[in-house]
């Protein structure tokens, strides 16, 4: 019987009976189990290598690790190809490419480290290939953490969903509405708006504090609003309410701006270096075959 599933805030199928941690971090228990078995097999083979053979990149064992690592590294690049050919259904579901990208990439790193005997290479080319491999896999795992963590932060901390590309337009609209409200207010509210609110509405602001959590209220600014509201007549209080709402909306937009920017930015740490590493790998293979 097919079990009903529901989606979490990060658009991943939630498996009834699985822990919250497993639902969040493991998209496919089958792929995760296969990865665990592959890692165990690799480590057993390496132990046998240490006991019965020579640990060296040029040995039969070492060449085997290197070939397997190279095949995996080339294979994980097909995820990028699939992302750019999403309409070609004959290539299969992107989900499978993603699973192979994640688990195959991590297994590549293990095999690469086995290839060099878990030591730092001495050659210039091999050192750079070793370092870039660490960077590529490390940045990829960092990206996974961001993609799991940030949507959860946004889902639990902000009141509205915001399209990142429309943020400048939305901020400009808030600023225009804030200016209009302030113009019709008395001097005290205008002065408060000019000093306390207008600077925040001027442009999207990157606020690293949002990586630690999105505050539920407006903190000290709420106290300023409350203090001024007590001294104002009813008509001005309504305007203060409108300004407070605009300010709260801007805080939500800043949270989206900060966190969605990080989600997009990590690709610049991962993709270009991956391409360079692939080129170095090709040169490394050529050098081994030629010399």
PDB file of C-alpha atoms in Angstrom, residues 20 42 73 86 147 175 198:
ATOM      1  CA  UNK A  20      12.855  14.904  12.067  1.00  0.00           C
ATOM      2  CA  UNK A  42      36.428   1.285   0.206  1.00  0.00           C
ATOM      3  CA  UNK A  73      34.398  13.091 -10.543  1.00  0.00           C
ATOM      4  CA  UNK A  86      15.626  19.896 -17.831  1.00  0.00           C
ATOM      5  CA  UNK A 147      19.985  24.643   1.327  1.00  0.00           C
ATOM      6  CA  UNK A 175      10.173  53.718   0.739  1.00  0.00           C
ATOM      7  CA  UNK A 198      13.908  56.264   6.406  1.00  0.00           C
TER       8      UNK A 198
END
